PDB file of C-alpha atoms and ligand atoms in Angstrom:
ATOM      1  CA  MET Q 236      20.801  19.304  -9.521  1.00  0.00           C
ATOM      2  CA  LYS Q 237      18.468  20.410  -6.713  1.00  0.00           C
ATOM      3  CA  VAL Q 238      17.044  17.333  -5.036  1.00  0.00           C
ATOM      4  CA  ALA Q 239      14.402  17.553  -2.291  1.00  0.00           C
ATOM      5  CA  VAL Q 240      13.423  14.677  -0.033  1.00  0.00           C
ATOM      6  CA  TYR Q 241       9.738  14.430   0.910  1.00  0.00           C
ATOM      7  CA  PRO Q 242       9.413  12.159   3.958  1.00  0.00           C
ATOM      8  CA  GLY Q 243       6.303  10.723   5.577  1.00  0.00           C
ATOM      9  CA  SER Q 244       4.418   7.597   6.449  1.00  0.00           C
ATOM     10  CA  PHE Q 245       2.124   7.657   3.384  1.00  0.00           C
ATOM     11  CA  ASP Q 246      -0.153   4.922   4.769  1.00  0.00           C
ATOM     12  CA  PRO Q 247      -1.593   5.317   2.135  1.00  0.00           C
ATOM     13  CA  ILE Q 248      -0.686   8.240  -0.156  1.00  0.00           C
ATOM     14  CA  THR Q 249      -3.537  10.796  -0.351  1.00  0.00           C
ATOM     15  CA  ASN Q 250      -4.339  13.535  -2.858  1.00  0.00           C
ATOM     16  CA  GLY Q 251      -2.865  15.958  -0.302  1.00  0.00           C
ATOM     17  CA  HIS Q 252       0.500  14.191  -0.537  1.00  0.00           C
ATOM     18  CA  LEU Q 253       0.256  13.942  -4.334  1.00  0.00           C
ATOM     19  CA  ASP Q 254      -0.402  17.680  -4.615  1.00  0.00           C
ATOM     20  CA  ILE Q 255       2.758  18.455  -2.618  1.00  0.00           C
ATOM     21  CA  ILE Q 256       4.780  16.006  -4.773  1.00  0.00           C
ATOM     22  CA  LYS Q 257       3.484  17.582  -8.002  1.00  0.00           C
ATOM     23  CA  ARG Q 258       4.141  21.132  -6.851  1.00  0.00           C
ATOM     24  CA  GLY Q 259       7.523  20.148  -5.420  1.00  0.00           C
ATOM     25  CA  ALA Q 260       8.491  18.546  -8.731  1.00  0.00           C
ATOM     26  CA  LYS Q 261       8.014  21.922 -10.433  1.00  0.00           C
ATOM     27  CA  VAL Q 262      10.243  23.750  -7.950  1.00  0.00           C
ATOM     28  CA  PHE Q 263      13.020  21.151  -7.606  1.00  0.00           C
ATOM     29  CA  ASP Q 264      14.831  19.112 -10.270  1.00  0.00           C
ATOM     30  CA  LYS Q 265      14.015  15.907  -8.478  1.00  0.00           C
ATOM     31  CA  ILE Q 266      11.830  14.749  -5.583  1.00  0.00           C
ATOM     32  CA  VAL Q 267      12.726  11.666  -3.574  1.00  0.00           C
ATOM     33  CA  VAL Q 268       9.603  10.498  -1.729  1.00  0.00           C
ATOM     34  CA  ALA Q 269      10.793   8.663   1.384  1.00  0.00           C
ATOM     35  CA  VAL Q 270       8.478   6.244   3.173  1.00  0.00           C
ATOM     36  CA  LEU Q 271       9.671   6.049   6.746  1.00  0.00           C
ATOM     37  CA  ILE Q 272       9.760   2.636   8.328  1.00  0.00           C
ATOM     38  CA  ASN Q 273       8.415   2.768  11.871  1.00  0.00           C
ATOM     39  CA  ILE Q 274       8.856  -0.633  13.477  1.00  0.00           C
ATOM     40  CA  ASP Q 275       6.756   0.417  16.498  1.00  0.00           C
ATOM     41  CA  LYS Q 276       3.709   1.277  14.417  1.00  0.00           C
ATOM     42  CA  LYS Q 277       1.988  -1.284  12.274  1.00  0.00           C
ATOM     43  CA  GLY Q 278       0.243   0.414   9.409  1.00  0.00           C
ATOM     44  CA  LEU Q 279      -2.492  -0.618   7.040  1.00  0.00           C
ATOM     45  CA  PHE Q 280       0.134  -1.227   4.350  1.00  0.00           C
ATOM     46  CA  THR Q 281       3.722  -2.458   4.717  1.00  0.00           C
ATOM     47  CA  PRO Q 282       6.438   0.040   3.727  1.00  0.00           C
ATOM     48  CA  ASP Q 283       7.022  -1.890   0.471  1.00  0.00           C
ATOM     49  CA  GLU Q 284       3.329  -1.781  -0.366  1.00  0.00           C
ATOM     50  CA  ARG Q 285       3.240   1.976   0.330  1.00  0.00           C
ATOM     51  CA  VAL Q 286       6.194   2.496  -2.009  1.00  0.00           C
ATOM     52  CA  LYS Q 287       4.374   0.558  -4.761  1.00  0.00           C
ATOM     53  CA  LEU Q 288       1.173   2.605  -4.297  1.00  0.00           C
ATOM     54  CA  ILE Q 289       3.099   5.886  -4.508  1.00  0.00           C
ATOM     55  CA  GLU Q 290       4.961   4.630  -7.596  1.00  0.00           C
ATOM     56  CA  LYS Q 291       1.619   3.875  -9.203  1.00  0.00           C
ATOM     57  CA  ALA Q 292       0.355   7.383  -8.389  1.00  0.00           C
ATOM     58  CA  VAL Q 293       3.442   9.150  -9.780  1.00  0.00           C
ATOM     59  CA  CYS Q 294       4.040   6.865 -12.785  1.00  0.00           C
ATOM     60  CA  ASP Q 295       3.651   9.775 -15.223  1.00  0.00           C
ATOM     61  CA  MET Q 296       6.268  11.917 -13.467  1.00  0.00           C
ATOM     62  CA  ASP Q 297       9.854  11.284 -14.486  1.00  0.00           C
ATOM     63  CA  ASN Q 298      11.587  13.366 -11.809  1.00  0.00           C
ATOM     64  CA  VAL Q 299      10.091  11.565  -8.809  1.00  0.00           C
ATOM     65  CA  GLU Q 300      11.689   8.559  -7.138  1.00  0.00           C
ATOM     66  CA  VAL Q 301      10.171   6.577  -4.260  1.00  0.00           C
ATOM     67  CA  VAL Q 302      12.225   4.841  -1.579  1.00  0.00           C
ATOM     68  CA  SER Q 303      11.678   3.472   1.916  1.00  0.00           C
ATOM     69  CA  PHE Q 304      14.076   4.359   4.687  1.00  0.00           C
ATOM     70  CA  ASN Q 305      14.998   3.443   8.185  1.00  0.00           C
ATOM     71  CA  GLY Q 306      17.062   5.738  10.401  1.00  0.00           C
ATOM     72  CA  LEU Q 307      17.921   9.402  10.445  1.00  0.00           C
ATOM     73  CA  LEU Q 308      16.539  11.605   7.711  1.00  0.00           C
ATOM     74  CA  ILE Q 309      19.818  13.535   7.484  1.00  0.00           C
ATOM     75  CA  ASP Q 310      21.626  10.304   6.548  1.00  0.00           C
ATOM     76  CA  LEU Q 311      19.199   9.713   3.685  1.00  0.00           C
ATOM     77  CA  LEU Q 312      19.745  13.309   2.547  1.00  0.00           C
ATOM     78  CA  LYS Q 313      23.511  12.799   2.482  1.00  0.00           C
ATOM     79  CA  GLU Q 314      23.145   9.552   0.580  1.00  0.00           C
ATOM     80  CA  ARG Q 315      20.960  11.329  -1.986  1.00  0.00           C
ATOM     81  CA  ASN Q 316      23.123  14.454  -2.245  1.00  0.00           C
ATOM     82  CA  SER Q 317      20.240  16.569  -1.039  1.00  0.00           C
ATOM     83  CA  ARG Q 318      20.073  19.454   1.416  1.00  0.00           C
ATOM     84  CA  VAL Q 319      16.349  20.066   1.294  1.00  0.00           C
ATOM     85  CA  VAL Q 320      13.506  18.438   3.189  1.00  0.00           C
ATOM     86  CA  LEU Q 321      10.123  19.116   1.611  1.00  0.00           C
ATOM     87  CA  LYS Q 322       7.051  19.108   3.871  1.00  0.00           C
ATOM     88  CA  GLY Q 323       3.407  19.947   3.561  1.00  0.00           C
ATOM     89  CA  LEU Q 324       1.532  22.017   6.112  1.00  0.00           C
ATOM     90  CA  ARG Q 325      -2.180  21.553   6.624  1.00  0.00           C
ATOM     91  CA  ALA Q 326      -3.093  23.565   9.672  1.00  0.00           C
ATOM     92  CA  VAL Q 327      -1.667  25.286  12.707  1.00  0.00           C
ATOM     93  CA  SER Q 328      -1.842  21.898  14.416  1.00  0.00           C
ATOM     94  CA  ASP Q 329       0.915  20.583  12.094  1.00  0.00           C
ATOM     95  CA  PHE Q 330       3.137  23.547  12.831  1.00  0.00           C
ATOM     96  CA  GLU Q 331       4.526  22.740  16.276  1.00  0.00           C
ATOM     97  CA  TYR Q 332       5.594  19.213  15.397  1.00  0.00           C
ATOM     98  CA  GLU Q 333       7.018  20.231  12.020  1.00  0.00           C
ATOM     99  CA  MET Q 334       8.957  23.112  13.539  1.00  0.00           C
ATOM    100  CA  GLN Q 335      10.480  20.783  16.123  1.00  0.00           C
ATOM    101  CA  MET Q 336      11.542  18.334  13.406  1.00  0.00           C
ATOM    102  CA  ALA Q 337      12.930  21.082  11.168  1.00  0.00           C
ATOM    103  CA  LEU Q 338      14.955  22.582  14.034  1.00  0.00           C
ATOM    104  CA  MET Q 339      16.258  19.170  15.086  1.00  0.00           C
ATOM    105  CA  ASN Q 340      17.372  18.273  11.556  1.00  0.00           C
ATOM    106  CA  ASN Q 341      19.052  21.649  11.223  1.00  0.00           C
ATOM    107  CA  LYS Q 342      20.779  21.111  14.570  1.00  0.00           C
ATOM    108  CA  LEU Q 343      22.073  17.707  13.400  1.00  0.00           C
ATOM    109  CA  ASP Q 344      23.278  19.206  10.113  1.00  0.00           C
ATOM    110  CA  SER Q 345      23.250  22.987   9.694  1.00  0.00           C
ATOM    111  CA  GLU Q 346      23.321  22.682   5.873  1.00  0.00           C
ATOM    112  CA  ILE Q 347      19.831  21.193   5.859  1.00  0.00           C
ATOM    113  CA  GLU Q 348      16.865  23.413   5.007  1.00  0.00           C
ATOM    114  CA  THR Q 349      13.234  22.411   5.435  1.00  0.00           C
ATOM    115  CA  VAL Q 350      10.876  23.904   2.875  1.00  0.00           C
ATOM    116  CA  PHE Q 351       7.158  24.012   3.670  1.00  0.00           C
ATOM    117  CA  MET Q 352       4.366  24.137   1.143  1.00  0.00           C
ATOM    118  CA  MET Q 353       0.858  25.091   2.177  1.00  0.00           C
ATOM    119  CA  THR Q 354      -1.772  22.505   1.468  1.00  0.00           C
ATOM    120  CA  ALA Q 355      -4.279  23.247  -1.266  1.00  0.00           C
ATOM    121  CA  ALA Q 356      -7.480  24.405   0.485  1.00  0.00           C
ATOM    122  CA  GLU Q 357      -9.443  21.399  -0.754  1.00  0.00           C
ATOM    123  CA  ASN Q 358      -6.936  19.021   0.876  1.00  0.00           C
ATOM    124  CA  SER Q 359      -6.605  20.780   4.199  1.00  0.00           C
ATOM    125  CA  PHE Q 360      -8.852  18.240   5.959  1.00  0.00           C
ATOM    126  CA  LEU Q 361      -7.192  15.203   4.376  1.00  0.00           C
ATOM    127  CA  SER Q 362      -5.020  12.736   6.255  1.00  0.00           C
ATOM    128  CA  SER Q 363      -4.125   9.088   5.707  1.00  0.00           C
ATOM    129  CA  SER Q 364      -5.881   8.159   8.938  1.00  0.00           C
ATOM    130  CA  SER Q 365      -9.152   9.846   7.952  1.00  0.00           C
ATOM    131  CA  VAL Q 366      -9.034   8.080   4.572  1.00  0.00           C
ATOM    132  CA  LYS Q 367      -8.594   4.743   6.373  1.00  0.00           C
ATOM    133  CA  GLN Q 368     -11.556   5.482   8.657  1.00  0.00           C
ATOM    134  CA  VAL Q 369     -13.835   6.399   5.764  1.00  0.00           C
ATOM    135  CA  ALA Q 370     -12.808   3.317   3.743  1.00  0.00           C
ATOM    136  CA  LYS Q 371     -13.206   1.021   6.725  1.00  0.00           C
ATOM    137  CA  PHE Q 372     -16.828   2.020   7.216  1.00  0.00           C
ATOM    138  CA  GLY Q 373     -17.665   1.803   3.531  1.00  0.00           C
ATOM    139  CA  GLY Q 374     -17.635   5.523   2.647  1.00  0.00           C
ATOM    140  CA  SER Q 375     -16.435   6.766  -0.725  1.00  0.00           C
ATOM    141  CA  ILE Q 376     -12.745   7.699  -0.902  1.00  0.00           C
ATOM    142  CA  GLU Q 377     -13.048   9.106  -4.414  1.00  0.00           C
ATOM    143  CA  GLY Q 378     -11.249  12.429  -4.612  1.00  0.00           C
ATOM    144  CA  LEU Q 379      -9.346  11.671  -1.405  1.00  0.00           C
ATOM    145  CA  VAL Q 380      -6.680   9.351  -2.818  1.00  0.00           C
ATOM    146  CA  PRO Q 381      -5.320   8.989  -6.373  1.00  0.00           C
ATOM    147  CA  ASP Q 382      -7.903   7.125  -8.526  1.00  0.00           C
ATOM    148  CA  CYS Q 383      -5.444   4.363  -9.417  1.00  0.00           C
ATOM    149  CA  ILE Q 384      -5.098   3.244  -5.777  1.00  0.00           C
ATOM    150  CA  ILE Q 385      -8.771   3.424  -4.661  1.00  0.00           C
ATOM    151  CA  GLU Q 386      -9.282  -0.301  -5.220  1.00  0.00           C
ATOM    152  CA  ASP Q 387      -6.081  -1.218  -3.381  1.00  0.00           C
ATOM    153  CA  VAL Q 388      -7.202   0.735  -0.306  1.00  0.00           C
ATOM    154  CA  ILE Q 389     -10.728  -0.685  -0.314  1.00  0.00           C
ATOM    155  CA  ASN Q 390      -9.414  -4.257  -0.686  1.00  0.00           C
ATOM    156  CA  GLN Q 391      -6.864  -3.780   2.072  1.00  0.00           C
ATOM    157  CA  VAL Q 392      -9.308  -2.456   4.706  1.00  0.00           C
ATOM    158  CA  LYS Q 393     -11.577  -5.436   4.049  1.00  0.00           C
ATOM    159  CA  ARG Q 394      -8.809  -7.922   4.888  1.00  0.00           C
TER     160      ARG Q 394
HETATM  161  P1  ADP F 604      -0.572  11.813   7.416  1.00  0.00           P
HETATM  162  O1  ADP F 604      -0.630  12.855   8.477  1.00  0.00           O
HETATM  163  O2  ADP F 604      -1.669  11.973   6.400  1.00  0.00           O
HETATM  164  O3  ADP F 604      -0.430  10.393   7.927  1.00  0.00           O
HETATM  165  P2  ADP F 604       2.239  11.763   6.652  1.00  0.00           P
HETATM  166  O4  ADP F 604       2.775  11.563   7.999  1.00  0.00           O
HETATM  167  O5  ADP F 604       2.476  10.670   5.665  1.00  0.00           O
HETATM  168  O6  ADP F 604       0.687  12.114   6.578  1.00  0.00           O
HETATM  169  O7  ADP F 604       2.757  13.145   6.081  1.00  0.00           O
HETATM  170  C1  ADP F 604       3.862  13.362   5.258  1.00  0.00           C
HETATM  171  C2  ADP F 604       3.947  14.824   4.898  1.00  0.00           C
HETATM  172  O8  ADP F 604       2.833  15.199   4.090  1.00  0.00           O
HETATM  173  C3  ADP F 604       3.946  15.808   6.058  1.00  0.00           C
HETATM  174  O9  ADP F 604       4.785  16.881   5.713  1.00  0.00           O
HETATM  175  C4  ADP F 604       2.512  16.262   6.124  1.00  0.00           C
HETATM  176  O10 ADP F 604       2.390  17.531   6.718  1.00  0.00           O
HETATM  177  C5  ADP F 604       2.157  16.309   4.654  1.00  0.00           C
HETATM  178  N1  ADP F 604       0.734  16.169   4.411  1.00  0.00           N
HETATM  179  C6  ADP F 604      -0.091  15.195   4.850  1.00  0.00           C
HETATM  180  N2  ADP F 604      -1.350  15.399   4.421  1.00  0.00           N
HETATM  181  C7  ADP F 604      -1.348  16.547   3.688  1.00  0.00           C
HETATM  182  C8  ADP F 604      -2.338  17.323   3.008  1.00  0.00           C
HETATM  183  N3  ADP F 604      -3.620  16.941   3.011  1.00  0.00           N
HETATM  184  N4  ADP F 604      -1.955  18.463   2.373  1.00  0.00           N
HETATM  185  C9  ADP F 604      -0.665  18.839   2.406  1.00  0.00           C
HETATM  186  N5  ADP F 604       0.319  18.171   3.042  1.00  0.00           N
HETATM  187  C10 ADP F 604      -0.007  17.051   3.675  1.00  0.00           C
END
């Protein structure tokens, strides 16, 4: 079974992330979405809350699992019997950082491949931080995040 791990902060999941998950789920037998726990960076949602929001957004997909993880990505891959990291690319600006990460993971374990999927054009401007900004100042986030989590995001920025 070909398992790919899709890592990120997902604070919160956007339609850009969901598009990559959906497309990835057609290419691989299973996608493990991994919410990375960054103790230095406090997000809008806790890692557990982010996992729950992603689970809500992918509830109709039976080959997607959502986990949170702390530590090296290659260790999670081993634990999950996976050799593939799935990533989305929005713009040239993502490229340098993603290349560095892909090369580092491959250096740590030469069996690991990173597979990049191009963003859908309509999502190329979308990021979790821009969604948070828009929601914070009362703008509409319809079409930016999965419909089923819109209320959760709006309620959370108000707190
Ligand atoms: P963000 O930059 O929105 O905070 P993350 O750090 O959670 O996103 O990103 C996780 C992964 O999803 C990365 O591979 C990132 O390039 C990809 N990604 C983020 N937003 C989009 C998008 N709009 N379209 C395609 N891929 C995306």
